[in-house]
Coordinates of N, CA and C in Angstrom, one line a residue:
Chain A
E1 N 318.9 45.7 100.7 CA 317.9 44.6 100.5 C 316.6 45.2 100.5
A2 N 315.8 44.7 99.6 CA 314.3 45.1 99.5 C 313.6 44.5 100.6
Q3 N 312.8 45.3 101.4 CA 312.2 44.8 102.5 C 311.1 45.7 102.9
V4 N 310.2 45.1 103.8 CA 309.2 45.8 104.5 C 309.5 45.7 106.0
T5 N 309.7 46.8 106.7 CA 309.9 46.7 108.1 C 308.8 47.3 109.0
Q6 N 308.6 46.7 110.1 CA 307.6 47.1 111.0 C 308.1 47.3 112.4
N7 N 307.7 48.2 113.2 CA 308.1 48.4 114.5 C 306.9 48.9 115.4
P8 N 306.8 48.4 116.7 CA 307.6 47.4 117.1 C 307.2 46.0 116.7
R9 N 308.0 45.1 117.0 CA 307.7 43.6 116.7 C 306.7 43.0 117.7
Y10 N 306.8 43.4 119.0 CA 306.0 42.9 120.0 C 305.5 44.2 120.9
L11 N 304.3 44.1 121.3 CA 303.8 45.3 122.1 C 302.7 44.8 123.0
I12 N 302.8 45.0 124.3 CA 301.8 44.8 125.2 C 301.4 46.2 125.8
T13 N 300.1 46.5 125.7 CA 299.5 47.7 126.1 C 298.2 47.5 126.9
V14 N 297.7 48.6 127.3 CA 296.4 48.6 128.1 C 295.3 49.2 127.3
T15 N 294.1 48.9 127.6 CA 292.9 49.5 126.9 C 292.9 51.0 127.0
G16 N 292.8 51.6 125.8 CA 292.7 53.0 125.8 C 293.9 53.8 125.6
K17 N 295.0 53.2 125.6 CA 296.3 53.9 125.4 C 296.7 53.9 123.9
K18 N 296.6 55.1 123.4 CA 296.9 55.3 121.9 C 298.3 54.6 121.6
L19 N 298.4 54.0 120.4 CA 299.6 53.5 120.0 C 299.7 53.5 118.4
T20 N 300.9 53.5 118.0 CA 301.2 53.5 116.5 C 302.1 52.4 116.1
V21 N 301.8 51.7 115.1 CA 302.7 50.7 114.6 C 303.2 51.2 113.3
T22 N 304.5 51.3 113.1 CA 305.1 51.9 111.9 C 305.3 50.8 110.9
C23 N 305.3 51.2 109.6 CA 305.6 50.3 108.5 C 306.4 51.2 107.4
S24 N 307.5 50.6 107.0 CA 308.2 51.2 106.0 C 308.7 50.3 104.9
Q25 N 308.6 50.7 103.6 CA 309.2 49.9 102.6 C 310.1 50.6 101.7
N26 N 311.1 50.0 101.2 CA 312.2 50.6 100.4 C 312.2 50.2 99.0
M27 N 311.0 49.7 98.5 CA 310.9 49.3 97.1 C 310.2 50.3 96.2
N28 N 309.9 51.4 96.7 CA 309.1 52.4 95.9 C 307.8 52.0 95.5
H29 N 307.2 51.1 96.3 CA 305.9 50.6 96.0 C 304.8 51.6 96.1
E30 N 303.8 51.6 95.3 CA 302.8 52.6 95.4 C 301.7 52.0 96.4
Y31 N 301.5 50.7 96.4 CA 300.4 50.1 97.2 C 301.0 49.6 98.5
M32 N 300.3 49.9 99.6 CA 300.6 49.4 100.9 C 299.3 49.0 101.6
S33 N 299.4 48.1 102.5 CA 298.3 47.6 103.2 C 298.5 47.0 104.5
W34 N 297.6 47.1 105.4 CA 297.6 46.4 106.7 C 296.7 45.3 106.9
Y35 N 297.1 44.3 107.5 CA 296.3 43.1 107.8 C 296.4 42.7 109.2
R36 N 295.4 42.1 109.6 CA 295.4 41.3 111.0 C 295.3 39.8 110.7
Q37 N 296.0 39.0 111.5 CA 295.9 37.6 111.4 C 295.5 37.0 112.8
D38 N 294.4 36.3 112.7 CA 293.9 35.7 114.0 C 293.9 34.2 113.8
P39 N 294.0 33.5 114.9 CA 294.0 32.0 114.8 C 292.8 31.4 114.0
G40 N 293.1 30.5 113.1 CA 292.0 29.9 112.3 C 291.4 30.8 111.3
L41 N 291.8 32.0 111.2 CA 291.3 32.9 110.1 C 292.3 33.3 109.2
G42 N 292.0 33.6 107.9 CA 292.9 34.1 107.0 C 293.2 35.6 107.3
L43 N 294.2 36.1 106.7 CA 294.5 37.6 106.7 C 293.3 38.3 106.4
R44 N 293.1 39.3 107.2 CA 291.9 40.2 107.0 C 292.5 41.7 106.7
Q45 N 292.1 42.3 105.8 CA 292.6 43.6 105.4 C 292.0 44.7 106.3
I46 N 292.8 45.6 106.9 CA 292.3 46.7 107.7 C 292.1 47.9 106.8
Y47 N 293.2 48.4 106.3 CA 293.2 49.5 105.4 C 294.3 49.3 104.4
Y48 N 294.1 50.0 103.3 CA 295.1 50.0 102.2 C 295.2 51.4 101.7
S49 N 296.4 51.6 100.9 CA 296.6 52.8 100.3 C 297.2 52.6 99.0
M50 N 296.5 53.2 97.8 CA 296.9 53.1 96.5 C 298.2 54.0 96.2
N51 N 298.3 55.0 97.0 CA 299.3 56.0 96.7 C 299.4 57.0 97.8
V52 N 300.3 58.0 97.8 CA 300.5 58.9 98.8 C 299.2 59.8 98.9
E53 N 298.6 60.0 100.1 CA 297.4 60.6 100.4 C 296.2 59.9 100.0
V54 N 296.3 58.7 99.6 CA 295.1 57.9 99.2 C 295.0 56.8 100.1
T55 N 294.0 56.7 100.9 CA 293.7 55.5 101.8 C 292.3 55.0 101.7
D56 N 292.0 53.7 101.8 CA 290.6 53.2 101.8 C 290.6 52.1 102.8
K57 N 289.3 52.0 103.3 CA 289.0 50.9 104.3 C 289.0 49.5 103.6
G58 N 289.5 48.7 104.4 CA 289.5 47.2 104.0 C 288.3 46.5 104.6
D59 N 288.5 45.3 105.1 CA 287.3 44.5 105.6 C 287.1 44.8 107.1
V60 N 288.0 45.2 107.8 CA 287.9 45.3 109.3 C 288.5 46.6 109.7
P61 N 288.0 47.8 109.3 CA 288.7 49.0 109.6 C 288.4 49.6 111.0
E62 N 287.4 49.2 111.6 CA 286.9 49.8 112.8 C 287.9 49.8 113.9
G63 N 288.1 50.9 114.5 CA 289.0 51.0 115.5 C 290.5 51.3 115.2
Y64 N 290.7 51.6 113.8 CA 292.0 51.8 113.3 C 292.0 53.1 112.5
K65 N 293.2 53.7 112.4 CA 293.4 54.7 111.4 C 294.8 54.5 110.7
V66 N 294.9 55.1 109.5 CA 296.1 55.1 108.9 C 296.4 56.4 108.3
S67 N 297.7 56.6 107.8 CA 298.0 57.8 107.1 C 299.1 57.5 106.0
R68 N 299.1 58.2 104.9 CA 300.2 58.0 103.9 C 300.6 59.2 103.4
K69 N 301.5 59.9 104.3 CA 302.1 61.1 103.9 C 303.3 61.0 103.0
E70 N 304.0 59.9 103.1 CA 305.1 59.7 102.2 C 304.9 58.2 101.6
K71 N 305.5 58.1 100.5 CA 305.3 56.8 99.7 C 305.9 55.6 100.6
R72 N 306.9 55.8 101.3 CA 307.5 54.6 101.9 C 306.9 54.3 103.3
N73 N 306.2 55.1 103.9 CA 305.6 54.9 105.2 C 304.1 54.8 105.3
F74 N 303.6 53.9 106.1 CA 302.2 53.7 106.2 C 301.9 53.2 107.6
P75 N 301.9 54.2 108.6 CA 301.7 53.7 109.9 C 300.2 53.4 110.2
L76 N 300.1 52.5 111.2 CA 298.7 52.0 111.6 C 298.6 52.6 113.0
I77 N 297.4 53.3 113.2 CA 297.1 53.9 114.5 C 296.0 53.4 115.2
L78 N 296.1 53.1 116.4 CA 295.0 52.6 117.3 C 294.8 53.7 118.3
E79 N 293.7 54.4 118.1 CA 293.5 55.7 119.0 C 293.1 55.2 120.4
S80 N 292.3 54.2 120.5 CA 291.9 53.7 121.8 C 291.8 52.2 121.8
P81 N 292.9 51.5 121.9 CA 292.9 50.1 121.7 C 292.0 49.4 122.7
S82 N 291.4 48.2 122.1 CA 290.6 47.4 123.1 C 291.1 45.9 122.9
P83 N 290.7 45.1 123.9 CA 291.2 43.7 123.9 C 290.9 43.0 122.6
N84 N 289.9 43.2 121.9 CA 289.6 42.5 120.7 C 290.5 42.9 119.5
Q85 N 291.4 43.8 119.8 CA 292.4 44.2 118.8 C 293.7 43.5 119.1
T86 N 293.7 42.6 120.0 CA 294.8 41.8 120.2 C 295.0 40.8 119.0
S87 N 296.1 40.9 118.3 CA 296.2 40.1 117.1 C 297.7 40.2 116.7
L88 N 298.0 39.5 115.6 CA 299.2 39.7 114.8 C 298.9 40.5 113.6
Y89 N 299.7 41.6 113.4 CA 299.5 42.5 112.4 C 300.6 42.5 111.4
F90 N 300.2 42.6 110.0 CA 301.2 42.6 109.0 C 301.0 43.8 108.1
C91 N 302.1 44.4 107.8 CA 302.1 45.4 106.7 C 302.6 44.8 105.5
A92 N 302.1 45.2 104.3 CA 302.6 44.7 103.0 C 302.6 45.7 102.1
S93 N 303.4 45.5 101.0 CA 303.4 46.5 99.9 C 303.5 45.7 98.6
S94 N 303.1 46.4 97.5 CA 303.3 45.8 96.2 C 303.4 47.0 95.2
I95 N 303.7 46.7 94.0 CA 304.0 47.7 93.0 C 302.8 48.5 92.8
T96 N 301.7 47.9 92.4 CA 300.4 48.6 92.1 C 299.2 48.3 92.8
G97 N 299.2 47.1 93.4 CA 297.9 46.7 94.0 C 297.8 45.2 94.3
S98 N 296.6 44.9 94.4 CA 296.3 43.4 94.9 C 296.5 42.4 93.7
T99 N 296.7 42.9 92.6 CA 297.0 42.0 91.5 C 298.4 41.8 91.3
D100 N 299.3 42.4 92.2 CA 300.7 42.2 92.2 C 301.1 41.3 93.4
T101 N 302.2 40.7 93.3 CA 302.8 40.1 94.5 C 302.9 41.1 95.6
Q102 N 302.4 40.8 96.8 CA 302.6 41.6 98.0 C 303.8 41.1 98.8
Y103 N 304.6 42.0 99.3 CA 305.7 41.7 100.1 C 305.3 42.0 101.5
F104 N 305.5 41.1 102.5 CA 305.0 41.3 103.8 C 306.1 41.7 104.8
G105 N 305.8 42.5 105.7 CA 306.7 42.7 106.9 C 306.8 41.5 107.7
P106 N 307.6 41.5 108.8 CA 307.8 40.4 109.7 C 306.6 40.3 110.8
G107 N 305.7 41.3 110.9 CA 304.6 41.2 111.7 C 304.8 41.9 113.1
T108 N 303.7 42.3 113.7 CA 303.7 43.0 115.0 C 302.7 42.2 115.8
R109 N 303.1 41.6 116.9 CA 302.3 40.9 117.7 C 301.8 42.0 118.9
L110 N 300.6 42.3 118.9 CA 300.0 43.2 119.8 C 299.0 42.5 120.9
T111 N 299.2 42.8 122.1 CA 298.4 42.4 123.1 C 297.9 43.6 123.8
V112 N 296.4 43.6 123.9 CA 295.9 44.7 124.6 C 295.1 44.2 125.8
L113 N 295.5 44.6 127.0 CA 295.0 44.1 128.2 C 293.8 44.9 128.7
Chain B
G1 N 281.7 37.6 105.8 CA 281.9 37.6 104.4 C 282.4 36.3 103.9
E2 N 282.6 36.1 102.6 CA 283.2 34.9 102.1 C 284.7 34.7 102.4
S3 N 285.1 33.6 102.6 CA 286.4 33.2 102.9 C 287.0 32.2 102.1
V4 N 288.3 32.2 101.9 CA 289.0 31.2 101.2 C 289.6 30.2 102.2
G5 N 289.1 28.9 102.0 CA 289.7 27.8 102.8 C 289.7 28.1 104.3
L6 N 288.6 28.2 104.9 CA 288.5 28.6 106.3 C 289.3 27.7 107.3
H7 N 289.3 26.4 107.1 CA 289.8 25.6 108.0 C 291.4 25.5 107.9
L8 N 292.0 25.2 109.1 CA 293.4 25.0 109.1 C 293.9 23.6 109.3
P9 N 293.9 22.9 108.2 CA 294.2 21.4 108.3 C 295.7 21.3 108.5
T10 N 296.2 20.1 108.8 CA 297.6 19.9 108.8 C 297.9 18.7 107.9
L11 N 299.2 18.8 107.5 CA 299.7 17.8 106.6 C 301.1 17.3 107.0
S12 N 301.3 16.1 107.3 CA 302.6 15.6 107.7 C 303.1 14.7 106.7
V13 N 304.4 15.0 106.2 CA 305.0 14.2 105.1 C 306.4 13.7 105.5
Q14 N 306.8 12.7 105.0 CA 308.2 12.3 105.1 C 309.1 13.0 104.2
E15 N 310.3 13.4 104.7 CA 311.3 14.1 103.9 C 311.5 13.4 102.6
G16 N 311.6 14.2 101.5 CA 311.7 13.5 100.2 C 310.5 13.1 99.5
D17 N 309.4 13.0 100.2 CA 308.1 12.8 99.6 C 307.6 14.0 98.8
N18 N 306.6 13.9 98.0 CA 305.9 15.0 97.4 C 304.7 15.4 98.3
S19 N 304.5 16.7 98.4 CA 303.4 17.2 99.2 C 302.4 17.9 98.2
I20 N 301.1 17.8 98.7 CA 300.0 18.5 97.9 C 299.2 19.2 98.9
I21 N 299.0 20.4 98.7 CA 298.3 21.2 99.6 C 297.1 21.9 98.9
N22 N 295.9 21.8 99.3 CA 294.8 22.2 98.6 C 294.0 23.5 99.1
C23 N 293.3 24.1 98.3 CA 292.6 25.4 98.6 C 291.4 25.4 97.8
A24 N 290.2 25.8 98.5 CA 289.1 26.0 97.8 C 288.8 27.5 97.8
Y25 N 288.7 28.1 96.7 CA 288.5 29.5 96.7 C 287.0 29.9 96.5
S26 N 286.6 31.1 96.9 CA 285.2 31.4 97.0 C 284.5 32.0 95.8
N27 N 285.2 32.6 95.0 CA 284.7 33.4 93.9 C 285.0 32.9 92.5
S28 N 284.1 32.3 91.8 CA 284.5 31.7 90.5 C 285.0 32.7 89.5
A29 N 284.7 34.0 89.8 CA 285.2 35.1 88.9 C 286.6 35.6 89.3
S30 N 287.2 35.1 90.3 CA 288.6 35.6 90.8 C 289.5 35.3 89.7
D31 N 290.5 36.1 89.4 CA 291.3 36.0 88.3 C 292.9 35.9 88.6
Y32 N 293.2 36.0 89.8 CA 294.6 36.0 90.1 C 294.7 35.2 91.5
F33 N 295.7 34.3 91.6 CA 295.9 33.5 92.8 C 297.3 33.4 93.1
I34 N 297.6 33.4 94.5 CA 298.9 33.3 95.0 C 298.9 32.3 96.0
W35 N 300.1 31.5 96.2 CA 300.4 30.8 97.3 C 301.5 31.5 98.0
Y36 N 301.2 31.5 99.5 CA 302.3 32.1 100.4 C 302.7 31.0 101.3
K37 N 303.9 31.1 101.8 CA 304.5 30.4 102.9 C 304.7 31.2 104.1
Q38 N 304.3 30.8 105.2 CA 304.5 31.5 106.5 C 305.2 30.6 107.5
E39 N 306.5 30.9 107.7 CA 307.2 30.2 108.7 C 306.9 30.9 110.1
S40 N 307.1 30.2 111.1 CA 306.8 30.6 112.5 C 307.6 31.9 112.8
G41 N 306.8 32.8 113.2 CA 307.4 34.1 113.6 C 307.8 35.0 112.5
K42 N 307.4 34.7 111.2 CA 307.7 35.5 110.1 C 306.5 35.9 109.3
G43 N 306.7 36.9 108.4 CA 305.6 37.3 107.7 C 305.4 36.3 106.4
P44 N 304.3 36.4 105.8 CA 304.1 35.5 104.5 C 305.0 35.8 103.5
Q45 N 305.4 34.8 102.8 CA 306.4 35.0 101.8 C 305.8 34.3 100.5
F46 N 305.9 35.2 99.4 CA 305.4 34.7 98.1 C 306.1 33.4 97.6
I47 N 305.3 32.4 97.1 CA 305.9 31.2 96.5 C 305.7 31.2 95.0
I48 N 304.4 31.3 94.6 CA 304.1 31.1 93.2 C 302.7 31.7 93.0
D49 N 302.5 32.2 91.8 CA 301.2 32.7 91.4 C 300.6 32.2 90.1
I50 N 299.4 32.3 89.9 CA 298.9 31.9 88.6 C 297.6 32.7 88.3
R51 N 297.5 33.0 87.0 CA 296.3 33.7 86.5 C 295.2 32.8 86.0
S52 N 294.0 33.3 86.0 CA 292.9 32.4 85.6 C 292.9 31.9 84.2
N53 N 293.8 32.5 83.4 CA 293.9 32.0 82.0 C 294.8 30.8 81.8
M54 N 295.4 30.4 83.0 CA 296.2 29.2 83.0 C 295.7 28.2 83.9
D55 N 296.1 26.9 83.8 CA 295.7 25.8 84.7 C 296.9 25.2 85.4
K56 N 298.1 25.7 85.0 CA 299.2 25.0 85.6 C 300.4 26.0 85.5
R57 N 301.2 26.1 86.5 CA 302.3 26.9 86.5 C 303.4 26.2 87.4
Q58 N 304.7 26.2 86.9 CA 305.7 25.5 87.6 C 306.8 26.5 88.0
G59 N 307.3 26.2 89.2 CA 308.5 27.0 89.7 C 309.5 26.0 90.1
Q60 N 310.5 26.4 90.9 CA 311.5 25.4 91.4 C 310.9 24.6 92.5
R61 N 310.8 23.4 92.2 CA 310.2 22.4 93.1 C 308.7 22.6 93.4
V62 N 308.1 23.6 93.0 CA 306.7 23.8 93.2 C 305.9 24.0 92.0
T63 N 304.7 23.4 92.1 CA 303.7 23.5 90.9 C 302.4 24.0 91.5
V64 N 301.7 24.9 90.8 CA 300.4 25.3 91.2 C 299.4 24.8 90.1
L65 N 298.3 24.2 90.5 CA 297.3 23.8 89.6 C 296.0 24.5 89.9
L66 N 295.4 25.0 88.9 CA 294.1 25.7 89.0 C 293.0 25.0 88.3
N67 N 292.0 24.6 89.1 CA 290.8 23.9 88.4 C 289.6 24.9 88.6
K68 N 289.3 25.6 87.6 CA 288.3 26.5 87.6 C 287.0 26.0 87.7
T69 N 286.8 24.7 87.2 CA 285.5 24.0 87.2 C 285.0 23.9 88.6
V70 N 285.8 23.6 89.5 CA 285.4 23.4 90.9 C 286.1 24.4 91.9
N71 N 286.5 25.5 91.4 CA 287.1 26.5 92.3 C 288.1 26.0 93.2
H72 N 289.1 25.3 92.5 CA 290.1 24.6 93.4 C 291.5 25.0 92.9
L73 N 292.3 25.1 94.0 CA 293.7 25.5 93.7 C 294.6 24.5 94.5
S74 N 295.7 24.0 93.9 CA 296.6 23.2 94.8 C 298.0 23.5 94.5
L75 N 298.7 23.3 95.6 CA 300.2 23.5 95.5 C 300.9 22.2 95.7
Q76 N 301.7 21.9 94.8 CA 302.6 20.6 94.9 C 304.0 21.0 95.1
I77 N 304.6 20.4 96.2 CA 306.0 20.6 96.5 C 306.7 19.3 96.2
A78 N 307.7 19.3 95.4 CA 308.3 18.0 95.0 C 309.6 17.9 96.0
A79 N 309.8 16.7 96.4 CA 311.0 16.2 97.3 C 311.0 17.2 98.4
T80 N 309.9 17.1 99.2 CA 309.7 18.0 100.4 C 310.9 17.9 101.4
Q81 N 311.4 19.1 101.9 CA 312.5 19.2 102.7 C 312.1 19.7 104.2
P82 N 312.9 19.5 105.1 CA 312.5 20.0 106.5 C 312.3 21.5 106.4
G83 N 313.1 22.3 105.6 CA 312.8 23.7 105.5 C 311.5 24.1 104.8
D84 N 310.8 23.2 104.4 CA 309.5 23.5 103.7 C 308.4 23.5 104.8
S85 N 308.8 23.0 106.0 CA 307.8 23.1 107.1 C 307.4 24.5 107.4
A86 N 306.0 24.7 107.3 CA 305.4 26.1 107.4 C 304.0 25.9 107.3
V87 N 303.3 27.1 107.4 CA 301.9 27.2 107.1 C 301.8 27.8 105.7
Y88 N 301.0 27.1 104.8 CA 300.9 27.6 103.4 C 299.4 28.1 103.2
F89 N 299.3 29.2 102.6 CA 297.9 29.6 102.4 C 297.8 30.3 101.0
C90 N 296.6 30.1 100.5 CA 296.3 30.7 99.2 C 295.6 32.0 99.3
A91 N 295.6 32.8 98.3 CA 294.9 34.0 98.2 C 294.4 34.1 96.8
E92 N 293.2 34.8 96.8 CA 292.5 35.0 95.5 C 292.2 36.5 95.3
T93 N 292.5 37.0 94.2 CA 292.1 38.3 93.8 C 290.7 38.3 93.1
Q94 N 289.7 39.0 93.7 CA 288.4 38.9 93.1 C 288.2 40.1 92.0
P95 N 287.3 40.0 91.1 CA 287.1 41.0 90.1 C 287.1 42.5 90.6
N96 N 286.7 42.7 91.8 CA 286.7 44.0 92.4 C 288.1 44.4 92.9
N97 N 289.0 43.5 92.7 CA 290.4 43.7 93.2 C 290.6 43.4 94.7
D98 N 289.5 43.0 95.4 CA 289.6 42.6 96.8 C 290.4 41.3 96.8
M99 N 291.4 41.1 97.8 CA 292.1 39.9 97.9 C 291.7 39.2 99.2
R100 N 291.4 37.9 98.9 CA 290.9 37.1 100.1 C 292.0 36.1 100.3
F101 N 292.2 35.8 101.7 CA 293.3 34.8 102.1 C 292.6 33.7 102.8
G102 N 293.1 32.5 102.5 CA 292.8 31.3 103.3 C 293.5 31.3 104.7
A103 N 293.0 30.5 105.5 CA 293.6 30.4 106.9 C 294.9 29.6 106.8
G104 N 295.0 28.6 105.8 CA 296.2 28.0 105.6 C 296.2 26.5 106.0
T105 N 297.2 25.8 105.6 CA 297.6 24.4 105.9 C 298.9 24.4 106.5
R106 N 299.0 23.7 107.7 CA 300.3 23.5 108.3 C 300.9 22.2 107.8
L107 N 302.1 22.5 107.1 CA 302.8 21.3 106.7 C 304.1 21.0 107.6
T108 N 304.1 19.8 108.0 CA 305.2 19.3 108.8 C 306.0 18.3 108.1
V109 N 307.3 18.4 108.0 CA 308.2 17.5 107.2 C 309.0 16.6 108.3
K110 N 308.7 15.4 108.3 CA 309.5 14.5 109.2 C 310.8 14.0 108.6
P111 N 311.9 14.2 109.3 CA 313.1 13.8 108.8 C 313.3 12.3 108.7

């Protein structure tokens, strides 16, 4: 089944404790992206990757890092999480970019205390 | 920055009725638009898309209308069913390939 998977689905952590949210897609898509979704706001892009070893900042990259060592994986790293990073995070992938249909993962709900 | 459809309105319809969900997009030069459905606890799911060289596109029970004159996009759902209950939001791809998402509209279908 073609899908985007994320882990963990739920995470409660404390300020400053490094964490990684994994994202994997099995559709051989070149483009992958991370978004955060906050109440009353649309999805906001954190980082995206056009291909392996190519990553770029989105609209809200501060406090986040990503890597794209393999085509299928695009982990999101919070080196020192803060309470304002409490949010619902979605990973997405598409064949070539934002002009293609993006397929979203199930989401990761992160709470930073 | 600019946003698509900032507010999160709600729409309640009776099962079997038609639903119309609206979206005002921000950039008149945007050339690709998508409607997504997001059910509770799940990621957004593609419903239908339309490019700026079209003003209407139909899918199964859904129709997207694009009015470029007033930067307006709408999603029409025919014979709405309880399974259609979700948040629906639009997205626009701007000329620089940035994608902007609306906050969405919550559709509730009453049996």
